[in-house]
PDB file of C-alpha atoms in Angstrom:
ATOM      1  CA  MET X 447      -0.046   0.192   0.123  1.00 36.00           C
ATOM      2  CA  THR X 448       1.344   3.461  -0.650  1.00 37.00           C
ATOM      3  CA  ALA X 449       1.451   6.368   1.897  1.00 36.00           C
ATOM      4  CA  GLU X 450      -1.142   8.174  -0.093  1.00 38.00           C
ATOM      5  CA  ALA X 451      -3.602   5.308  -0.364  1.00 37.00           C
ATOM      6  CA  ALA X 452      -3.132   4.557   3.390  1.00 38.00           C
ATOM      7  CA  ALA X 453      -3.772   8.281   3.875  1.00 38.00           C
ATOM      8  CA  ASP X 454      -6.951   8.137   2.079  1.00 40.00           C
ATOM      9  CA  GLY X 455      -7.798   5.106   4.095  1.00 38.00           C
ATOM     10  CA  ALA X 456      -7.273   6.542   7.579  1.00 38.00           C
ATOM     11  CA  GLY X 457     -10.560   7.730   8.076  1.00 38.00           C
ATOM     12  CA  ALA X 458     -12.074  11.389   8.652  1.00 36.00           C
ATOM     13  CA  GLY X 459     -11.764  11.444  12.521  1.00 38.00           C
ATOM     14  CA  ARG X 460      -8.664  11.180  14.634  1.00 45.00           C
ATOM     15  CA  GLY X 461      -6.833   9.421  11.836  1.00 49.00           C
ATOM     16  CA  ALA X 462      -5.259  12.538  10.043  1.00 51.00           C
ATOM     17  CA  GLY X 463      -3.078  10.421   7.206  1.00 59.00           C
ATOM     18  CA  ILE X 464       0.387   9.832   6.875  1.00 57.00           C
ATOM     19  CA  ASP X 465       3.053  12.891   7.179  1.00 57.00           C
ATOM     20  CA  ALA X 466       6.470  12.170   6.128  1.00 46.00           C
ATOM     21  CA  ARG X 467       7.924  14.100   8.783  1.00 54.00           C
ATOM     22  CA  PHE X 468       7.015  11.558  11.374  1.00 67.00           C
ATOM     23  CA  GLY X 469       8.623   8.099  11.766  1.00 93.00           C
ATOM     24  CA  ALA X 470       6.628   4.740  12.276  1.00 97.00           C
ATOM     25  CA  GLY X 471       5.099   2.350  14.652  1.00 98.00           C
ATOM     26  CA  ARG X 472       4.960  -1.449  14.176  1.00 98.00           C
ATOM     27  CA  PHE X 473       3.580  -4.607  15.217  1.00 98.00           C
ATOM     28  CA  ALA X 474       6.035  -7.715  15.354  1.00 98.00           C
ATOM     29  CA  PRO X 475       4.661 -11.056  15.972  1.00 96.00           C
ATOM     30  CA  SER X 476       6.686 -14.168  16.265  1.00 96.00           C
ATOM     31  CA  PRO X 477       5.167 -16.665  13.543  1.00 96.00           C
ATOM     32  CA  SER X 478       4.786 -19.545  16.296  1.00 94.00           C
ATOM     33  CA  GLY X 479       1.158 -20.198  15.572  1.00 93.00           C
ATOM     34  CA  ASP X 480      -2.149 -18.357  15.518  1.00 94.00           C
ATOM     35  CA  LEU X 481      -2.457 -15.003  17.334  1.00 94.00           C
ATOM     36  CA  HIS X 482      -4.809 -14.986  20.216  1.00 94.00           C
ATOM     37  CA  ILE X 483      -7.241 -11.966  20.988  1.00 96.00           C
ATOM     38  CA  GLY X 484      -4.617 -10.423  23.154  1.00 95.00           C
ATOM     39  CA  ASN X 485      -1.970 -10.330  20.708  1.00 95.00           C
ATOM     40  CA  ILE X 486      -4.728  -9.082  18.051  1.00 97.00           C
ATOM     41  CA  ARG X 487      -5.651  -6.180  20.342  1.00 97.00           C
ATOM     42  CA  SER X 488      -2.007  -5.146  20.835  1.00 97.00           C
ATOM     43  CA  GLY X 489      -1.605  -5.184  17.132  1.00 98.00           C
ATOM     44  CA  LEU X 490      -4.830  -3.180  16.314  1.00 98.00           C
ATOM     45  CA  MET X 491      -3.766  -0.676  19.142  1.00 98.00           C
ATOM     46  CA  ALA X 492      -0.393  -0.243  17.345  1.00 98.00           C
ATOM     47  CA  TYR X 493      -2.144   0.166  14.026  1.00 98.00           C
ATOM     48  CA  VAL X 494      -4.326   2.719  15.439  1.00 98.00           C
ATOM     49  CA  ARG X 495      -1.675   4.702  17.170  1.00 98.00           C
ATOM     50  CA  ALA X 496      -0.012   5.022  13.642  1.00 98.00           C
ATOM     51  CA  ARG X 497      -2.817   6.379  11.808  1.00 97.00           C
ATOM     52  CA  GLN X 498      -3.652   8.930  14.605  1.00 97.00           C
ATOM     53  CA  THR X 499      -0.265  10.076  15.117  1.00 95.00           C
ATOM     54  CA  GLY X 500       0.606  10.219  11.150  1.00 95.00           C
ATOM     55  CA  ARG X 501       3.081   7.432  11.567  1.00 96.00           C
ATOM     56  CA  ARG X 502       3.742   4.608   8.980  1.00 97.00           C
ATOM     57  CA  PHE X 503       2.338   1.322  10.141  1.00 98.00           C
ATOM     58  CA  LEU X 504       4.934  -1.544   9.518  1.00 98.00           C
ATOM     59  CA  TRP X 505       4.936  -5.209   9.995  1.00 98.00           C
ATOM     60  CA  ARG X 506       7.892  -7.041  11.096  1.00 98.00           C
ATOM     61  CA  ILE X 507       8.107 -11.234  10.976  1.00 98.00           C
ATOM     62  CA  GLU X 508      10.335 -12.211  13.951  1.00 98.00           C
ATOM     63  CA  ASP X 509      11.106 -15.562  12.705  1.00 97.00           C
ATOM     64  CA  LEU X 510      14.501 -16.224  14.053  1.00 97.00           C
ATOM     65  CA  ASP X 511      13.119 -18.768  16.697  1.00 92.00           C
ATOM     66  CA  ARG X 512      10.119 -20.713  17.143  1.00 87.00           C
ATOM     67  CA  VAL X 513       8.730 -20.424  13.548  1.00 94.00           C
ATOM     68  CA  LYS X 514       5.499 -22.711  12.690  1.00 95.00           C
ATOM     69  CA  THR X 515       4.980 -23.196   8.788  1.00 96.00           C
ATOM     70  CA  GLY X 516       2.294 -20.717   7.383  1.00 97.00           C
ATOM     71  CA  ALA X 517       1.659 -18.841  10.761  1.00 97.00           C
ATOM     72  CA  ALA X 518       3.339 -15.702   9.224  1.00 97.00           C
ATOM     73  CA  GLU X 519       0.924 -15.680   6.159  1.00 97.00           C
ATOM     74  CA  SER X 520      -1.854 -16.524   8.780  1.00 97.00           C
ATOM     75  CA  GLN X 521      -1.502 -13.873  10.992  1.00 97.00           C
ATOM     76  CA  LEU X 522      -1.176 -11.201   7.907  1.00 97.00           C
ATOM     77  CA  ALA X 523      -4.191 -12.642   6.450  1.00 97.00           C
ATOM     78  CA  VAL X 524      -6.034 -12.090   9.940  1.00 98.00           C
ATOM     79  CA  PHE X 525      -5.160  -8.544  10.031  1.00 98.00           C
ATOM     80  CA  THR X 526      -6.127  -8.026   6.300  1.00 98.00           C
ATOM     81  CA  GLU X 527      -9.417  -9.393   7.231  1.00 98.00           C
ATOM     82  CA  LEU X 528      -9.638  -6.769  10.011  1.00 98.00           C
ATOM     83  CA  GLY X 529      -8.911  -4.264   7.846  1.00 98.00           C
ATOM     84  CA  VAL X 530      -5.260  -3.470   8.470  1.00 97.00           C
ATOM     85  CA  THR X 531      -2.650  -3.319   5.675  1.00 93.00           C
ATOM     86  CA  ALA X 532       0.982  -2.426   6.478  1.00 97.00           C
ATOM     87  CA  ASP X 533       2.486   0.482   4.849  1.00 97.00           C
ATOM     88  CA  GLU X 534       5.372  -1.261   3.555  1.00 96.00           C
ATOM     89  CA  GLU X 535       6.404  -5.045   2.776  1.00 97.00           C
ATOM     90  CA  PRO X 536       7.077  -6.825   5.998  1.00 97.00           C
ATOM     91  CA  LEU X 537      10.654  -7.189   7.086  1.00 98.00           C
ATOM     92  CA  VAL X 538      11.531 -10.673   7.812  1.00 98.00           C
ATOM     93  CA  GLN X 539      14.273 -10.964  10.384  1.00 98.00           C
ATOM     94  CA  SER X 540      15.735 -14.124   8.893  1.00 98.00           C
ATOM     95  CA  THR X 541      16.963 -12.086   5.984  1.00 98.00           C
ATOM     96  CA  ARG X 542      18.636  -9.599   8.132  1.00 98.00           C
ATOM     97  CA  ARG X 543      21.466 -11.679   9.929  1.00 98.00           C
ATOM     98  CA  ASP X 544      24.206  -9.766   8.431  1.00 98.00           C
ATOM     99  CA  HIS X 545      22.580  -6.652   9.918  1.00 98.00           C
ATOM    100  CA  TYR X 546      22.811  -7.987  13.470  1.00 98.00           C
ATOM    101  CA  ALA X 547      26.200  -9.365  12.968  1.00 98.00           C
ATOM    102  CA  ALA X 548      27.413  -6.099  11.810  1.00 98.00           C
ATOM    103  CA  ALA X 549      25.809  -4.165  14.752  1.00 98.00           C
ATOM    104  CA  ILE X 550      27.575  -6.801  16.956  1.00 98.00           C
ATOM    105  CA  ASP X 551      30.961  -6.162  15.166  1.00 98.00           C
ATOM    106  CA  ARG X 552      30.374  -2.188  15.858  1.00 98.00           C
ATOM    107  CA  LEU X 553      30.030  -3.078  19.539  1.00 98.00           C
ATOM    108  CA  ASP X 554      32.745  -5.387  19.689  1.00 98.00           C
ATOM    109  CA  ALA X 555      35.297  -2.864  18.059  1.00 98.00           C
ATOM    110  CA  ALA X 556      34.273  -0.350  20.766  1.00 98.00           C
ATOM    111  CA  GLY X 557      35.133  -3.007  23.510  1.00 97.00           C
ATOM    112  CA  LEU X 558      31.888  -3.545  24.467  1.00 98.00           C
ATOM    113  CA  VAL X 559      31.380  -7.524  23.776  1.00 98.00           C
ATOM    114  CA  TYR X 560      32.506 -10.343  25.601  1.00 98.00           C
ATOM    115  CA  GLU X 561      32.030 -14.206  25.499  1.00 97.00           C
ATOM    116  CA  CYS X 562      29.952 -15.974  28.192  1.00 97.00           C
ATOM    117  CA  TYR X 563      30.240 -19.489  28.559  1.00 95.00           C
ATOM    118  CA  CYS X 564      27.553 -19.912  31.544  1.00 92.00           C
ATOM    119  CA  SER X 565      24.503 -22.158  31.197  1.00 86.00           C
ATOM    120  CA  ARG X 566      20.980 -21.053  32.305  1.00 83.00           C
ATOM    121  CA  LYS X 567      21.655 -23.440  35.340  1.00 83.00           C
ATOM    122  CA  ASP X 568      25.017 -21.438  35.963  1.00 81.00           C
ATOM    123  CA  ILE X 569      23.498 -18.149  36.145  1.00 81.00           C
ATOM    124  CA  ALA X 570      20.425 -19.220  38.188  1.00 77.00           C
ATOM    125  CA  GLN X 571      22.690 -20.628  40.915  1.00 74.00           C
ATOM    126  CA  ALA X 572      24.883 -17.778  40.929  1.00 72.00           C
ATOM    127  CA  ALA X 573      24.773 -14.746  43.369  1.00 60.00           C
ATOM    128  CA  SER X 574      23.704 -11.368  41.984  1.00 57.00           C
ATOM    129  CA  ALA X 575      24.746  -8.121  42.778  1.00 54.00           C
ATOM    130  CA  PRO X 576      22.734  -6.829  45.665  1.00 53.00           C
ATOM    131  CA  HIS X 577      21.069  -4.057  43.637  1.00 56.00           C
ATOM    132  CA  ALA X 578      20.336  -6.298  40.630  1.00 58.00           C
ATOM    133  CA  PRO X 579      16.988  -7.863  39.766  1.00 65.00           C
ATOM    134  CA  PRO X 580      16.227 -11.410  40.014  1.00 64.00           C
ATOM    135  CA  GLY X 581      17.608 -13.218  36.806  1.00 70.00           C
ATOM    136  CA  ALA X 582      19.804 -10.514  35.989  1.00 83.00           C
ATOM    137  CA  TYR X 583      23.251 -11.664  34.727  1.00 91.00           C
ATOM    138  CA  PRO X 584      26.207 -11.880  37.781  1.00 89.00           C
ATOM    139  CA  GLY X 585      28.982 -11.029  35.441  1.00 91.00           C
ATOM    140  CA  THR X 586      30.708 -14.389  35.848  1.00 92.00           C
ATOM    141  CA  CYS X 587      32.393 -14.214  32.774  1.00 95.00           C
ATOM    142  CA  ARG X 588      32.952 -10.464  32.408  1.00 95.00           C
ATOM    143  CA  ASN X 589      36.666 -10.129  33.403  1.00 94.00           C
ATOM    144  CA  LEU X 590      37.996 -13.669  32.525  1.00 95.00           C
ATOM    145  CA  GLY X 591      41.615 -13.599  31.753  1.00 95.00           C
ATOM    146  CA  ASP X 592      42.694 -14.871  27.887  1.00 95.00           C
ATOM    147  CA  ALA X 593      43.785 -18.345  29.468  1.00 96.00           C
ATOM    148  CA  GLU X 594      40.712 -19.036  31.118  1.00 96.00           C
ATOM    149  CA  ARG X 595      38.741 -18.073  28.272  1.00 96.00           C
ATOM    150  CA  GLU X 596      40.483 -20.261  26.191  1.00 96.00           C
ATOM    151  CA  ALA X 597      39.919 -23.151  28.257  1.00 96.00           C
ATOM    152  CA  ARG X 598      36.373 -22.393  28.583  1.00 95.00           C
ATOM    153  CA  ARG X 599      35.812 -21.983  24.931  1.00 95.00           C
ATOM    154  CA  GLY X 600      37.364 -25.449  24.632  1.00 95.00           C
ATOM    155  CA  GLU X 601      34.999 -27.231  26.927  1.00 94.00           C
ATOM    156  CA  LEU X 602      32.121 -25.819  25.056  1.00 94.00           C
ATOM    157  CA  ALA X 603      33.521 -26.832  21.796  1.00 94.00           C
ATOM    158  CA  GLU X 604      33.917 -30.442  23.127  1.00 93.00           C
ATOM    159  CA  LYS X 605      30.124 -30.329  23.817  1.00 90.00           C
ATOM    160  CA  GLY X 606      29.320 -28.907  20.327  1.00 90.00           C
ATOM    161  CA  ARG X 607      28.461 -25.750  21.626  1.00 91.00           C
ATOM    162  CA  GLN X 608      29.687 -21.982  21.405  1.00 95.00           C
ATOM    163  CA  PRO X 609      29.770 -19.386  23.700  1.00 97.00           C
ATOM    164  CA  ALA X 610      27.200 -16.752  23.906  1.00 97.00           C
ATOM    165  CA  LEU X 611      28.061 -13.154  23.452  1.00 98.00           C
ATOM    166  CA  ARG X 612      27.131 -10.234  25.709  1.00 98.00           C
ATOM    167  CA  LEU X 613      27.068  -6.503  26.027  1.00 98.00           C
ATOM    168  CA  ARG X 614      29.533  -5.055  28.345  1.00 98.00           C
ATOM    169  CA  THR X 615      27.176  -2.427  30.260  1.00 97.00           C
ATOM    170  CA  ASP X 616      27.694  -0.039  33.049  1.00 95.00           C
ATOM    171  CA  ASN X 617      25.232  -2.095  34.976  1.00 93.00           C
ATOM    172  CA  ALA X 618      23.414   0.635  36.233  1.00 95.00           C
ATOM    173  CA  ALA X 619      19.627   1.683  36.520  1.00 95.00           C
ATOM    174  CA  HIS X 620      18.129   3.554  33.448  1.00 97.00           C
ATOM    175  CA  SER X 621      14.885   4.776  32.736  1.00 98.00           C
ATOM    176  CA  ILE X 622      12.529   5.602  29.789  1.00 98.00           C
ATOM    177  CA  HIS X 623       9.345   7.630  29.658  1.00 98.00           C
ATOM    178  CA  ASP X 624       6.257   5.409  28.861  1.00 97.00           C
ATOM    179  CA  GLU X 625       3.021   7.501  27.483  1.00 95.00           C
ATOM    180  CA  LEU X 626       0.929   5.302  29.602  1.00 95.00           C
ATOM    181  CA  LEU X 627       2.893   3.964  32.544  1.00 95.00           C
ATOM    182  CA  GLY X 628       5.145   7.218  33.358  1.00 96.00           C
ATOM    183  CA  GLU X 629       8.780   6.418  34.055  1.00 97.00           C
ATOM    184  CA  VAL X 630       9.831   2.901  33.587  1.00 97.00           C
ATOM    185  CA  THR X 631      13.303   2.190  35.394  1.00 97.00           C
ATOM    186  CA  ALA X 632      15.387  -1.061  35.363  1.00 95.00           C
ATOM    187  CA  THR X 633      18.740  -2.035  35.783  1.00 93.00           C
ATOM    188  CA  VAL X 634      20.752  -2.904  32.757  1.00 96.00           C
ATOM    189  CA  ASP X 635      22.715  -5.773  33.176  1.00 94.00           C
ATOM    190  CA  ASP X 636      25.291  -7.345  30.798  1.00 96.00           C
ATOM    191  CA  LEU X 637      22.295  -8.434  28.155  1.00 96.00           C
ATOM    192  CA  VAL X 638      22.885 -11.361  25.541  1.00 97.00           C
ATOM    193  CA  LEU X 639      23.641 -10.326  22.098  1.00 98.00           C
ATOM    194  CA  ARG X 640      23.957 -13.590  20.473  1.00 98.00           C
ATOM    195  CA  ARG X 641      22.905 -16.646  22.206  1.00 96.00           C
ATOM    196  CA  GLY X 642      25.177 -19.937  22.413  1.00 95.00           C
ATOM    197  CA  ASP X 643      23.094 -21.602  19.804  1.00 93.00           C
ATOM    198  CA  GLY X 644      23.771 -18.701  17.244  1.00 95.00           C
ATOM    199  CA  VAL X 645      20.442 -17.124  17.222  1.00 97.00           C
ATOM    200  CA  PHE X 646      20.678 -13.346  17.652  1.00 98.00           C
ATOM    201  CA  ALA X 647      18.877 -12.185  20.775  1.00 98.00           C
ATOM    202  CA  TYR X 648      15.689 -10.378  20.952  1.00 97.00           C
ATOM    203  CA  ASN X 649      17.103  -7.139  22.448  1.00 97.00           C
ATOM    204  CA  LEU X 650      19.539  -6.862  19.816  1.00 98.00           C
ATOM    205  CA  THR X 651      17.306  -7.394  17.014  1.00 98.00           C
ATOM    206  CA  VAL X 652      14.490  -5.241  17.742  1.00 98.00           C
ATOM    207  CA  VAL X 653      16.892  -2.252  18.419  1.00 98.00           C
ATOM    208  CA  VAL X 654      18.698  -2.992  15.000  1.00 98.00           C
ATOM    209  CA  ASP X 655      15.425  -3.394  13.162  1.00 98.00           C
ATOM    210  CA  ASP X 656      13.441  -0.427  14.607  1.00 98.00           C
ATOM    211  CA  SER X 657      16.194   1.833  13.868  1.00 97.00           C
ATOM    212  CA  ALA X 658      16.601   0.555  10.233  1.00 97.00           C
ATOM    213  CA  SER X 659      12.945   0.807   9.560  1.00 96.00           C
ATOM    214  CA  GLY X 660      12.354   4.401  10.935  1.00 96.00           C
ATOM    215  CA  VAL X 661      10.099   3.194  14.081  1.00 97.00           C
ATOM    216  CA  ASP X 662      10.248   6.103  16.444  1.00 97.00           C
ATOM    217  CA  GLU X 663       7.328   4.710  18.879  1.00 98.00           C
ATOM    218  CA  VAL X 664       6.690   1.420  20.188  1.00 98.00           C
ATOM    219  CA  LEU X 665       3.503   0.067  21.204  1.00 98.00           C
ATOM    220  CA  ARG X 666       3.525  -3.256  22.815  1.00 97.00           C
ATOM    221  CA  GLY X 667       2.345  -5.203  26.148  1.00 96.00           C
ATOM    222  CA  ASP X 668       3.361  -4.098  29.362  1.00 95.00           C
ATOM    223  CA  ASP X 669       4.891  -7.685  30.275  1.00 94.00           C
ATOM    224  CA  LEU X 670       7.938  -6.077  28.129  1.00 95.00           C
ATOM    225  CA  ALA X 671       7.986  -2.740  29.768  1.00 96.00           C
ATOM    226  CA  SER X 672      10.861  -3.858  31.912  1.00 94.00           C
ATOM    227  CA  SER X 673      12.837  -4.598  28.693  1.00 96.00           C
ATOM    228  CA  ALA X 674      12.624  -1.052  27.374  1.00 98.00           C
ATOM    229  CA  PRO X 675      15.418   0.732  29.297  1.00 98.00           C
ATOM    230  CA  ARG X 676      17.634  -2.177  28.001  1.00 97.00           C
ATOM    231  CA  GLN X 677      16.619  -1.465  24.482  1.00 98.00           C
ATOM    232  CA  ALA X 678      17.146   2.060  25.013  1.00 98.00           C
ATOM    233  CA  TYR X 679      20.323   1.993  26.496  1.00 98.00           C
ATOM    234  CA  LEU X 680      21.471  -0.524  23.494  1.00 98.00           C
ATOM    235  CA  ALA X 681      20.193   1.630  20.885  1.00 98.00           C
ATOM    236  CA  GLY X 682      22.098   4.856  22.508  1.00 97.00           C
ATOM    237  CA  LEU X 683      25.265   2.883  22.083  1.00 98.00           C
ATOM    238  CA  LEU X 684      24.554   1.908  18.307  1.00 97.00           C
ATOM    239  CA  GLY X 685      23.637   5.686  17.480  1.00 96.00           C
ATOM    240  CA  ALA X 686      19.838   5.185  16.978  1.00 96.00           C
ATOM    241  CA  ALA X 687      17.434   7.667  17.526  1.00 93.00           C
ATOM    242  CA  ARG X 688      15.585   8.170  20.718  1.00 93.00           C
ATOM    243  CA  MET X 689      12.578   6.088  21.142  1.00 95.00           C
ATOM    244  CA  GLY X 690       9.180   6.863  22.349  1.00 97.00           C
ATOM    245  CA  TRP X 691       7.102   4.195  24.293  1.00 98.00           C
ATOM    246  CA  LEU X 692       3.693   3.163  25.032  1.00 98.00           C
ATOM    247  CA  HIS X 693       3.108  -0.210  27.026  1.00 97.00           C
ATOM    248  CA  VAL X 694      -0.521  -1.092  26.825  1.00 97.00           C
ATOM    249  CA  PRO X 695      -2.154  -3.636  29.578  1.00 95.00           C
ATOM    250  CA  LEU X 696      -2.417  -7.163  28.712  1.00 95.00           C
ATOM    251  CA  VAL X 697      -5.602  -9.468  28.357  1.00 95.00           C
ATOM    252  CA  LEU X 698      -5.677 -12.157  30.980  1.00 95.00           C
ATOM    253  CA  ASN X 699      -7.391 -15.509  31.579  1.00 92.00           C
ATOM    254  CA  SER X 700      -9.952 -15.933  34.133  1.00 90.00           C
ATOM    255  CA  ASP X 701      -7.001 -17.024  36.777  1.00 89.00           C
ATOM    256  CA  GLY X 702      -5.314 -13.630  36.111  1.00 91.00           C
ATOM    257  CA  ARG X 703      -2.617 -15.000  34.023  1.00 91.00           C
ATOM    258  CA  ARG X 704      -1.305 -13.978  30.805  1.00 89.00           C
ATOM    259  CA  LEU X 705      -3.897 -15.369  28.355  1.00 90.00           C
ATOM    260  CA  ALA X 706      -2.570 -18.450  26.299  1.00 86.00           C
ATOM    261  CA  LYS X 707      -4.040 -20.545  23.614  1.00 83.00           C
ATOM    262  CA  ARG X 708      -4.533 -23.508  26.076  1.00 86.00           C
ATOM    263  CA  ASP X 709      -7.461 -21.111  27.534  1.00 86.00           C
ATOM    264  CA  GLY X 710      -9.922 -22.198  24.909  1.00 88.00           C
ATOM    265  CA  ALA X 711     -11.374 -20.271  22.202  1.00 88.00           C
ATOM    266  CA  VAL X 712      -9.010 -17.519  22.000  1.00 93.00           C
ATOM    267  CA  THR X 713      -7.537 -17.018  18.575  1.00 95.00           C
ATOM    268  CA  TYR X 714      -9.116 -15.247  15.572  1.00 95.00           C
ATOM    269  CA  GLN X 715      -9.897 -18.533  14.001  1.00 95.00           C
ATOM    270  CA  GLN X 716     -11.294 -20.171  16.839  1.00 94.00           C
ATOM    271  CA  LEU X 717     -13.951 -17.319  17.315  1.00 95.00           C
ATOM    272  CA  ARG X 718     -14.843 -17.006  13.873  1.00 94.00           C
ATOM    273  CA  GLY X 719     -15.767 -20.842  14.058  1.00 94.00           C
ATOM    274  CA  LEU X 720     -18.018 -20.167  17.040  1.00 94.00           C
ATOM    275  CA  GLY X 721     -19.738 -17.418  14.913  1.00 94.00           C
ATOM    276  CA  TRP X 722     -18.274 -14.334  15.763  1.00 96.00           C
ATOM    277  CA  THR X 723     -18.126 -11.512  12.951  1.00 96.00           C
ATOM    278  CA  VAL X 724     -15.233  -9.131  12.464  1.00 97.00           C
ATOM    279  CA  ALA X 725     -17.830  -6.583  13.760  1.00 97.00           C
ATOM    280  CA  ASP X 726     -18.007  -8.670  17.163  1.00 96.00           C
ATOM    281  CA  VAL X 727     -14.388  -8.672  17.411  1.00 97.00           C
ATOM    282  CA  PHE X 728     -14.270  -4.750  17.212  1.00 97.00           C
ATOM    283  CA  ALA X 729     -17.166  -4.601  19.728  1.00 96.00           C
ATOM    284  CA  TRP X 730     -15.370  -6.635  21.986  1.00 96.00           C
ATOM    285  CA  MET X 731     -12.094  -4.389  21.626  1.00 96.00           C
ATOM    286  CA  GLN X 732     -14.338  -1.486  22.476  1.00 95.00           C
ATOM    287  CA  GLY X 733     -15.444  -3.093  25.563  1.00 94.00           C
ATOM    288  CA  SER X 734     -12.193  -4.174  26.745  1.00 94.00           C
ATOM    289  CA  LEU X 735     -10.511  -0.936  26.204  1.00 94.00           C
ATOM    290  CA  GLY X 736     -13.075   0.905  28.198  1.00 91.00           C
ATOM    291  CA  PHE X 737     -14.940   2.944  25.332  1.00 92.00           C
ATOM    292  CA  ASP X 738     -18.358   1.609  25.412  1.00 87.00           C
ATOM    293  CA  ASP X 739     -19.588   5.461  26.027  1.00 80.00           C
ATOM    294  CA  ALA X 740     -17.534   6.323  23.071  1.00 70.00           C
ATOM    295  CA  GLY X 741     -20.193   6.727  20.468  1.00 77.00           C
ATOM    296  CA  PRO X 742     -21.690   3.849  18.765  1.00 89.00           C
ATOM    297  CA  ARG X 743     -20.629   0.431  18.689  1.00 94.00           C
ATOM    298  CA  TRP X 744     -17.356  -0.218  16.859  1.00 96.00           C
ATOM    299  CA  ALA X 745     -17.857  -2.250  14.000  1.00 96.00           C
ATOM    300  CA  GLY X 746     -14.259  -2.099  12.019  1.00 97.00           C
ATOM    301  CA  ILE X 747     -10.964  -0.448  12.118  1.00 98.00           C
ATOM    302  CA  ASP X 748     -12.215   3.052  10.951  1.00 97.00           C
ATOM    303  CA  ASP X 749     -14.333   3.078  14.154  1.00 96.00           C
ATOM    304  CA  MET X 750     -11.389   2.243  16.491  1.00 97.00           C
ATOM    305  CA  VAL X 751      -9.270   4.879  14.777  1.00 97.00           C
ATOM    306  CA  ASP X 752     -11.831   7.276  15.246  1.00 95.00           C
ATOM    307  CA  GLN X 753     -12.766   6.556  18.799  1.00 94.00           C
ATOM    308  CA  LEU X 754      -9.998   5.042  20.795  1.00 96.00           C
ATOM    309  CA  ASP X 755      -8.390   7.993  22.855  1.00 95.00           C
ATOM    310  CA  PHE X 756      -4.973   6.739  24.320  1.00 96.00           C
ATOM    311  CA  ASP X 757      -5.257   9.550  26.981  1.00 94.00           C
ATOM    312  CA  ARG X 758      -8.154   7.751  28.540  1.00 92.00           C
ATOM    313  CA  LEU X 759      -6.802   4.296  28.311  1.00 89.00           C
ATOM    314  CA  ASN X 760      -6.967   2.126  31.280  1.00 81.00           C
ATOM    315  CA  ALA X 761      -3.869   0.712  32.600  1.00 81.00           C
ATOM    316  CA  GLU X 762      -5.441  -2.157  34.426  1.00 88.00           C
ATOM    317  CA  PRO X 763      -5.473  -5.615  32.500  1.00 93.00           C
ATOM    318  CA  THR X 764      -8.594  -7.101  30.791  1.00 93.00           C
ATOM    319  CA  VAL X 765      -9.898 -10.633  31.429  1.00 93.00           C
ATOM    320  CA  PHE X 766     -11.106 -12.560  28.286  1.00 93.00           C
ATOM    321  CA  VAL X 767     -13.592 -15.295  29.117  1.00 90.00           C
ATOM    322  CA  PRO X 768     -13.739 -17.557  25.761  1.00 90.00           C
ATOM    323  CA  PRO X 769     -17.236 -17.971  24.624  1.00 88.00           C
ATOM    324  CA  ALA X 770     -19.034 -21.375  25.409  1.00 75.00           C
ATOM    325  CA  GLY X 771     -19.167 -23.948  22.643  1.00 60.00           C
ATOM    326  CA  HIS X 772     -15.582 -24.821  22.343  1.00 44.00           C
TER     327      HIS X 772
END
């Protein structure tokens, strides 16, 4: 879709069309299966936010890990049926490994990368610094000598493994401003850049791709809010532009846990099979976001663009109870 076509389709209300002076928003699902209603809600909000603020809306396929054949195409088809089309062809992470390697090379040239030989069990059993959050890397491999590194590297090679690569950070607290949550602060530990199995780590790839795509605001679930200071810190080291953040509340199951496919009829395909229409999906979106009083019932994406007010968005999570019949 061209920018002009997207602007024409943005609606005459709050969606003012694309302005080239602005950057982009994005939705970046992992193609590990069908999206559930909570994932879809976040994706729709990302689209609405882009349209309301004049940004391009981009789609990214994060397929470096946990890929199910056909899932990427299915996810795109669902959003197309819901009236959402990206303004550019999807960015596919598996085609961009050289870009992630180049970013690591830049950091390495600055003395900011080191090999890590620890297993998850090693990290879990090691004592962390008193100020570090649970699960933070304790710095075990940070200052090893050359001889010890060579020995540890050889031990891994005998097991058919290779070291992970970590970023040498300042291990200090850093903050970002979130449009909904306010200030979010977290200690930035020596995060993984490339895993021991050779897969480039999430925190690296999202920073590299957001910068390359001109994404200047990230809207996603608030379970990822604590990762934002890490990503902002890494982005600064790589010279990326400052990012805006908007972490939205999750959709939970009736037990108060994050919604999952095991909770019943929660995917778009399952709900359609039970008789839900596109209009039903948007009506649920309206109620779940607290906008039942915002004009008529939402029936499609243009209604959501016109009536969703992020300044009134509730920071509390929503519970989804699957309809009977599944």
